[in-house]
C-alpha angles and dihedrals in degrees: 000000000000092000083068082068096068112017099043087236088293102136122176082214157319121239127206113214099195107249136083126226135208141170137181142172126241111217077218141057105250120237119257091028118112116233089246112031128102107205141180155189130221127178132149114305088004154064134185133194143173140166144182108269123190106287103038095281137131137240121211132189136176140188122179138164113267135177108225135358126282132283105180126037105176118111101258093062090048088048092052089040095056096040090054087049110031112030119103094015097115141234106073092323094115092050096051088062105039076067091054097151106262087210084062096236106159136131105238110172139144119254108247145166123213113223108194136157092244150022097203150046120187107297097002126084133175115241139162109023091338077071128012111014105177086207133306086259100059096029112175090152087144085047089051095043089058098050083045089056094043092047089048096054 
């Protein structure tokens, strides 16, 4: 969306690169996971993570190989695509997903680059993820849209 901004939706490319990636929050603390504590779980072709947010409540996000983007995005398909890659593989995996949201509120997406022929047009630039993400795992867009602003000042 905000390349649009600059670029006029003209992208060289987009590139697949081959995972999809979810999140969702638990109205509940799980059980086994410190109050403070953000974990995860890497193995090959996944990772898993979740953490205590205000209220209680938990964050989930994962990020797992895939061959080809996604057709369906509905919460259903996330919820059949976790279960085939996550259950039974041990640590609180099982019951991150026995608290799948019933309202179906989840965040289901590929996982894509934008290839395009410039970050800026006149007064807009693209800063933060629209920009440098470092990578969906670490994330700090905010952190890098503030160094961007800074840098650009």
């Amino acid at each position: 969306r905000h390349t649009r901004l600059v670029s006029d939706g003209e992208f060289r490319r987009v590139l697949f690169r081959s995972s999809h990636t979810s999140a969702y929050v638990i109205d509940r603390p799980i059980e086994g996971l410190a109050p403070d504590a953000f974990v995860s779980m890497s193995a090959p072709g996944f990772t898993a993570a979740a953490y205590p947010i205000r209220g209680g409540r938990t964050a989930t996000f994962f990020l797992h190989r895939a061959p080809t983007w996604l057709e369906d995005r509905s919460a259903a398909a996330c919820r059949r695509e976790l279960e085939a890659t996550y259950r039974g593989k041990g640590w609180i995996l099982d019951q991150l997903l026995d608290a799948f949201p019933t309202d179906g509120n989840v965040y289901f997406d590929d996982v894509g680059q934008i290839d395009t022929l410039r970050w800026s047009e006149g007064r807009v630039v693209m800063v933060g993820d629209a920009a440098a993400c470092v990578s969906l795992m670490a994330g700090q867009g905010a952190s890098l849209a503030m160094f961007s602003a800074y840098a650009l000042a």
